[in-house]
Coordinates of C-alpha atoms and ligand atoms in Angstrom, one line a residue:
M1 CA 57.0 93.9 90.0
I2 CA 58.5 97.1 89.0
Y3 CA 56.0 99.6 89.2
Y4 CA 55.2 102.6 86.7
T5 CA 54.9 105.3 89.5
K6 CA 54.9 105.1 93.0
P7 CA 54.9 108.2 95.8
S8 CA 58.3 108.8 97.8
I9 CA 56.8 109.0 101.4
T10 CA 59.4 109.5 104.0
E11 CA 59.2 110.3 108.0
L12 CA 58.8 113.8 107.6
E13 CA 55.6 113.3 105.6
I14 CA 54.5 111.1 108.2
E15 CA 55.3 113.7 111.0
M16 CA 53.8 116.4 109.4
V17 CA 50.4 114.6 108.8
N18 CA 50.6 113.5 112.4
E19 CA 51.2 117.0 113.4
A20 CA 48.1 118.5 111.2
M21 CA 45.9 115.3 112.6
H22 CA 46.4 116.4 116.1
S23 CA 46.2 120.7 115.3
S24 CA 43.9 121.1 112.5
W25 CA 40.7 121.2 114.3
G26 CA 38.4 123.9 115.5
S27 CA 40.0 127.5 115.2
N28 CA 42.9 126.1 113.5
A29 CA 40.8 124.4 110.8
G30 CA 42.5 125.5 107.2
N31 CA 45.7 126.7 108.9
W32 CA 47.9 123.8 106.8
V33 CA 45.7 124.7 103.6
R34 CA 46.8 128.2 103.9
K35 CA 50.3 127.3 104.3
F36 CA 50.5 124.9 101.6
E37 CA 48.9 127.4 99.2
N38 CA 51.3 130.1 100.5
K39 CA 54.3 128.3 100.1
F40 CA 53.0 127.0 96.6
C41 CA 52.7 130.8 95.6
E42 CA 56.2 131.6 97.2
M43 CA 58.1 128.8 95.3
F44 CA 56.3 129.1 91.7
E45 CA 55.6 132.8 92.0
F46 CA 51.9 132.8 91.3
E47 CA 49.7 135.2 92.8
N48 CA 47.0 133.1 93.9
A49 CA 46.8 129.5 94.6
I50 CA 43.9 127.6 95.9
A51 CA 44.4 123.9 97.1
T52 CA 41.6 121.8 96.1
S53 CA 40.4 118.0 96.0
S54 CA 41.6 117.3 93.1
C55 CA 42.9 118.6 89.7
T56 CA 39.8 117.8 87.9
G57 CA 38.0 120.0 90.5
A58 CA 40.3 122.7 90.2
L59 CA 39.4 123.0 86.4
H60 CA 35.8 122.4 86.8
M61 CA 35.6 125.3 89.1
G62 CA 37.9 127.4 86.9
L63 CA 36.1 126.9 83.7
H64 CA 32.6 127.5 85.6
A65 CA 34.0 130.8 87.1
L66 CA 35.0 132.0 83.7
G67 CA 31.4 131.5 82.5
I68 CA 31.7 128.6 80.3
G69 CA 28.3 126.7 79.4
P70 CA 25.8 125.5 77.1
G71 CA 26.5 127.0 73.7
D72 CA 30.4 127.5 74.4
E73 CA 33.2 125.6 73.2
V74 CA 36.5 124.7 74.4
I75 CA 39.3 123.5 72.2
L76 CA 41.8 120.8 73.5
A77 CA 44.2 118.1 72.1
D78 CA 42.9 114.4 71.8
S79 CA 45.7 113.0 73.6
N80 CA 44.4 113.9 77.3
W81 CA 43.3 112.4 80.4
I82 CA 39.6 112.5 80.3
A83 CA 39.8 114.7 83.6
T84 CA 40.8 117.7 81.0
V85 CA 37.6 117.2 79.3
A86 CA 34.9 116.3 81.7
P87 CA 34.5 119.1 83.5
V88 CA 33.8 121.0 79.7
V89 CA 30.9 118.5 79.1
H90 CA 29.7 118.7 83.0
L91 CA 29.0 122.6 82.4
G92 CA 27.2 121.8 79.1
A93 CA 30.1 123.5 76.4
K94 CA 31.2 121.7 73.5
P95 CA 34.8 119.9 73.7
I96 CA 36.4 120.5 70.3
L97 CA 39.2 118.1 69.7
V98 CA 42.4 118.6 68.0
D99 CA 45.6 116.9 67.0
I100 CA 48.7 116.9 68.9
N101 CA 52.0 118.0 67.5
K102 CA 54.4 115.1 67.0
E103 CA 57.6 117.1 68.3
N104 CA 56.2 117.8 71.8
W105 CA 53.1 115.9 71.9
C106 CA 50.9 118.7 73.2
I107 CA 48.1 120.5 71.4
D108 CA 48.8 121.7 67.6
V109 CA 48.4 125.0 67.6
E110 CA 47.7 125.5 64.1
Q111 CA 45.0 122.8 64.3
A112 CA 43.7 124.8 67.4
I113 CA 43.5 128.4 65.4
S114 CA 41.5 126.3 62.5
A115 CA 39.3 125.3 65.2
I116 CA 38.2 128.7 66.2
S117 CA 34.7 129.6 65.9
Q118 CA 32.1 132.3 67.1
R119 CA 31.4 129.8 70.1
T120 CA 34.9 129.1 71.2
K121 CA 35.6 130.5 74.8
A122 CA 38.7 128.8 75.7
I123 CA 42.0 126.7 74.6
I124 CA 43.1 124.3 77.1
A125 CA 46.7 123.4 76.8
T126 CA 47.9 120.2 78.6
H127 CA 51.7 120.3 79.4
L128 CA 51.8 116.2 78.3
Y129 CA 54.2 114.3 80.4
G130 CA 55.9 117.5 81.2
N131 CA 56.7 118.6 78.1
V132 CA 55.9 122.4 77.7
A133 CA 53.1 123.2 74.9
D134 CA 53.7 126.0 72.7
I135 CA 52.8 128.8 75.1
S136 CA 53.7 131.9 73.6
K137 CA 51.9 131.1 70.3
L138 CA 49.2 129.9 72.2
Q139 CA 49.1 133.6 74.2
E140 CA 49.1 135.3 70.9
V141 CA 46.2 133.4 69.6
C142 CA 44.1 133.9 72.6
F143 CA 44.8 137.5 72.9
S144 CA 43.9 138.3 69.5
K145 CA 41.0 136.4 69.3
N146 CA 39.8 137.2 73.0
I147 CA 39.5 133.8 74.2
F148 CA 40.6 132.3 77.6
L149 CA 44.1 130.1 77.8
I150 CA 43.9 127.3 80.3
E151 CA 47.2 125.3 81.2
D152 CA 46.3 121.6 82.1
A153 CA 49.7 121.5 84.3
A154 CA 48.9 118.2 86.0
E155 CA 51.7 116.8 85.0
A156 CA 54.2 119.7 84.6
L157 CA 55.3 120.9 88.2
G158 CA 58.8 121.7 88.0
S159 CA 58.7 122.5 84.2
T160 CA 59.6 125.6 83.3
L161 CA 59.7 128.2 80.6
N162 CA 62.4 131.0 80.4
D163 CA 62.5 130.2 83.9
K164 CA 59.0 130.5 84.7
Q165 CA 56.9 127.5 85.9
V166 CA 54.3 126.7 83.7
G167 CA 50.7 127.1 84.7
G168 CA 51.4 130.9 85.1
F169 CA 51.0 131.8 81.4
G170 CA 47.2 131.6 81.1
D171 CA 44.2 133.2 82.8
F172 CA 44.4 130.1 85.1
G173 CA 46.2 126.9 85.5
I174 CA 45.6 123.4 87.4
F175 CA 47.8 120.9 88.9
S176 CA 47.4 117.4 90.4
F177 CA 48.5 115.8 93.6
H178 CA 47.1 112.4 92.9
G179 CA 49.5 109.7 93.9
S180 CA 50.8 109.3 90.3
K181 CA 52.0 113.2 90.0
T182 CA 55.7 114.4 91.2
I183 CA 54.3 115.7 94.6
T184 CA 51.5 113.9 96.0
T185 CA 48.5 114.9 98.6
G186 CA 46.9 111.4 98.1
E187 CA 44.3 113.3 95.9
G188 CA 44.4 116.7 95.7
G189 CA 45.1 119.4 93.4
M190 CA 45.8 123.2 92.6
F191 CA 43.8 126.0 90.8
V192 CA 46.4 128.8 90.1
S193 CA 45.8 132.2 88.6
N194 CA 47.3 136.0 88.4
S195 CA 43.8 137.3 88.4
N196 CA 42.8 138.2 92.1
E197 CA 39.1 138.7 90.7
L198 CA 39.1 134.9 89.1
A199 CA 40.9 133.5 92.2
N200 CA 38.6 135.1 94.5
K201 CA 35.6 133.7 92.5
V202 CA 37.1 129.9 92.4
R203 CA 37.8 130.6 96.3
T204 CA 33.8 131.1 97.0
L205 CA 32.7 128.4 94.5
A206 CA 34.9 125.6 96.4
N207 CA 33.2 126.4 99.7
H208 CA 29.8 125.6 98.8
G209 CA 29.7 129.4 97.5
R210 CA 30.1 131.2 100.3
S211 CA 32.5 134.2 100.3
L212 CA 35.2 134.8 102.6
S213 CA 33.8 138.2 103.2
E214 CA 30.4 137.1 104.0
A215 CA 30.2 137.7 107.7
R216 CA 26.6 135.9 108.1
Q217 CA 27.3 132.1 108.9
F218 CA 25.9 129.2 106.3
W219 CA 25.2 132.1 103.8
P220 CA 26.2 131.1 100.3
S221 CA 25.9 133.8 97.8
T222 CA 25.7 131.3 94.8
F223 CA 25.6 127.8 94.1
G224 CA 29.3 126.3 94.4
F225 CA 31.3 123.4 94.4
K226 CA 32.9 121.4 97.6
Y227 CA 36.0 120.9 96.2
K228 CA 38.0 122.0 99.4
M229 CA 41.4 120.3 100.2
T230 CA 41.8 119.2 103.8
D231 CA 44.6 120.5 106.4
I232 CA 45.6 116.6 106.6
Q233 CA 46.3 116.4 102.7
A234 CA 47.9 119.7 102.8
A235 CA 50.7 118.6 105.8
L236 CA 51.4 116.1 103.2
G237 CA 51.5 118.4 100.3
L238 CA 53.8 120.9 102.2
A239 CA 56.1 117.8 103.1
Q240 CA 56.6 117.1 99.8
L241 CA 57.2 120.8 98.6
T242 CA 60.3 120.8 100.9
R243 CA 61.7 118.0 99.4
F244 CA 60.5 119.3 95.8
Q245 CA 63.9 119.9 94.8
E246 CA 65.0 116.2 95.5
L247 CA 62.0 114.9 93.8
T248 CA 62.2 116.9 90.6
K249 CA 66.1 115.7 90.6
R250 CA 65.4 112.3 90.6
K251 CA 63.1 112.6 87.7
R252 CA 65.6 114.1 85.7
E253 CA 68.2 111.8 86.7
I254 CA 65.8 108.5 85.8
F255 CA 65.2 110.2 82.3
S256 CA 69.1 111.1 81.7
I257 CA 70.0 107.5 82.1
Y258 CA 67.0 106.8 79.9
K259 CA 68.1 109.0 77.4
K260 CA 71.8 107.6 77.8
E261 CA 70.9 104.3 76.9
L262 CA 67.8 104.1 74.8
S263 CA 67.6 107.1 72.5
H264 CA 70.2 105.6 70.0
L265 CA 67.8 102.7 69.2
P266 CA 66.3 103.1 65.8
F267 CA 63.8 105.4 65.5
V268 CA 63.3 105.9 69.2
R269 CA 62.5 109.3 70.6
L270 CA 61.8 110.1 74.1
N271 CA 60.3 113.5 75.7
P272 CA 61.9 115.9 73.5
E273 CA 64.3 118.6 74.6
Q274 CA 62.8 122.0 73.8
K275 CA 64.2 125.4 73.7
E276 CA 64.0 127.8 76.8
V277 CA 62.1 124.7 78.5
V278 CA 63.3 122.9 81.5
P279 CA 60.7 119.8 82.0
S280 CA 59.5 118.1 84.7
N281 CA 60.3 114.7 83.0
W282 CA 57.2 113.7 85.4
M283 CA 57.2 110.5 83.2
T284 CA 59.5 109.3 80.7
N285 CA 57.6 108.1 77.2
L286 CA 59.4 106.1 74.8
F287 CA 58.0 106.6 71.2
V288 CA 58.8 104.8 68.4
D289 CA 58.6 107.0 65.2
N290 CA 58.6 104.2 62.8
P291 CA 55.1 102.6 61.5
A292 CA 56.7 99.3 61.5
G293 CA 57.1 99.4 65.2
P294 CA 57.5 98.1 67.7
T295 CA 54.2 99.1 68.5
R296 CA 52.7 99.6 72.0
E297 CA 50.8 96.2 72.3
I298 CA 54.5 94.3 71.7
F299 CA 56.0 96.4 74.5
L300 CA 53.2 96.0 76.5
E301 CA 53.4 92.3 76.1
R302 CA 57.0 91.9 76.7
M303 CA 57.3 94.2 80.2
K304 CA 54.2 92.3 81.5
S305 CA 56.4 89.1 81.0
N306 CA 59.7 91.1 82.9
E307 CA 57.2 92.0 85.6
I308 CA 57.4 95.7 84.6
D309 CA 54.1 98.0 84.6
G310 CA 54.3 99.5 81.6
R311 CA 51.7 101.9 80.8
V312 CA 50.2 103.2 77.7
F313 CA 50.4 107.0 76.4
F314 CA 47.0 108.3 76.6
W315 CA 44.4 106.9 74.3
P316 CA 43.1 109.6 72.0
L317 CA 39.9 111.2 73.4
S318 CA 37.9 110.7 70.7
K319 CA 38.1 106.8 70.6
F320 CA 36.1 106.7 73.5
N321 CA 32.9 105.6 72.2
F322 CA 30.8 108.0 74.8
F323 CA 32.3 110.7 72.8
E324 CA 30.4 112.3 69.8
Q325 CA 33.1 112.0 66.8
T326 CA 33.8 115.6 66.2
H327 CA 37.0 115.4 64.0
S328 CA 37.8 112.7 61.5
N329 CA 40.7 110.2 62.2
S330 CA 42.6 111.9 59.3
L331 CA 42.9 115.3 61.1
I332 CA 44.0 113.6 64.6
K333 CA 46.6 111.2 63.0
N334 CA 49.5 112.2 65.5
S335 CA 47.2 111.5 68.7
I336 CA 46.6 108.2 67.3
Y337 CA 50.0 107.2 65.8
V338 CA 52.1 108.4 68.8
A339 CA 49.7 106.5 71.5
S340 CA 50.0 103.3 69.1
H341 CA 54.0 103.4 69.0
S342 CA 54.3 104.8 72.7
I343 CA 54.9 103.2 76.1
N344 CA 55.6 105.1 79.3
L345 CA 58.8 103.9 81.5
P346 CA 58.7 103.4 84.9
T347 CA 59.8 106.9 86.5
Y348 CA 59.8 107.3 90.0
H349 CA 61.9 108.3 92.9
D350 CA 62.5 105.1 94.4
L351 CA 63.4 103.3 91.4
S352 CA 66.6 101.4 91.9
L353 CA 69.3 101.4 89.1
D354 CA 68.9 97.8 89.1
E355 CA 65.6 98.0 88.4
Q356 CA 65.9 100.7 85.8
Y357 CA 68.3 98.6 83.7
I358 CA 65.8 95.8 83.7
V359 CA 63.5 98.2 82.3
I360 CA 66.2 99.0 79.8
Q361 CA 67.4 95.8 78.5
T362 CA 63.6 94.8 78.4
V363 CA 63.2 97.6 75.9
R364 CA 66.6 96.9 74.1
S365 CA 65.4 93.3 73.5
L366 CA 62.6 94.3 71.1
F367 CA 65.1 96.1 68.9
E368 CA 67.5 93.0 68.6
Ligands
PLP1 C1 46.5 113.5 86.5 C2 45.8 114.4 85.4 C3 44.7 115.4 85.9 C4 43.7 115.1 86.7 O1 44.3 114.8 88.2 P1 43.4 114.6 89.5 O2 44.0 115.6 90.6 O3 43.1 113.1 89.2 O4 42.0 115.2 89.3 C5 44.4 116.0 84.9 N1 45.0 116.1 83.7 C6 46.4 115.6 83.2 C7 47.1 116.0 82.1 C8 46.5 114.6 84.1 O5 47.5 113.9 84.2

């Protein structure tokens, strides 16, 4: 079986986790987490980074810290993982789903602008598959309308815009270290912000509302969350950060082989190349920009018969029947169209060249 994703774990990760298991208790508790956060800030040039138990948790706290709640609206793209919208709903705010743009598969800024109302508090831009959303336009819009800009950079560690890591362009950004992501801590995430005030709030929220400056023990100043990362996870994350260049280089290598071998096929479009952007190439997605196909179902079936774990492009969130339909399908046509004509191709560090060519042959066979 050729998997679609798998983390790369070496002796370094094992050694560092082993060390953390021995050394991270008592008065040393939290040291690995701090090291991981500091290294993250230093490598990617963020003012503040707070390690969390998941990216979803980081988003939940960030939205809460911005004061988003009942009566508020948050605009995001229909093509997203459920994690991006669930915290909005849990806080009692209303998600407003808009279409993606067919070029970069990220939020369509024109549609986002039309969706802005008196109640809009924030736009969440997801850098889907490591492609970069139209950040400068979004910054302009959010600034002029006085709404928050949030970057879901879960899949975009290593994606830069004008040499700057994405996640740092908005009011805050979030990253995921789930086992499928470019670096992993098993489960885990990172909240980043260049606002010290917002970061301090989130740091307090992450630890059951207990402020770092509080001298009294067990004294919360507010209702918080319990979304902290463990030292053991942080040690794994630090080891992965040490290997960051190697991990991203491999993602790009895999992408460039797919591109060389597949991009000439009729109507095929792989992850776009964007001006001023270096993408993380977290996951290669193959999109057939032709209503006549082949479709996702045909790809999935052929891959399955060749023992390849093909994965679908994110379903449009509005397809889930627990969602109140806020937009008609005619407005979100790209989210539906791209999803139904796409397939994620295996993109992980240890994928061998032979395995990659099995995937390539399988894809090609559908165009013969
Ligand atoms: C993985 C992912 C998340 C959630 O990350 P967790 O660490 O699993 O909470 C959020 N948004 C996107 C776009 C993702 O790919």
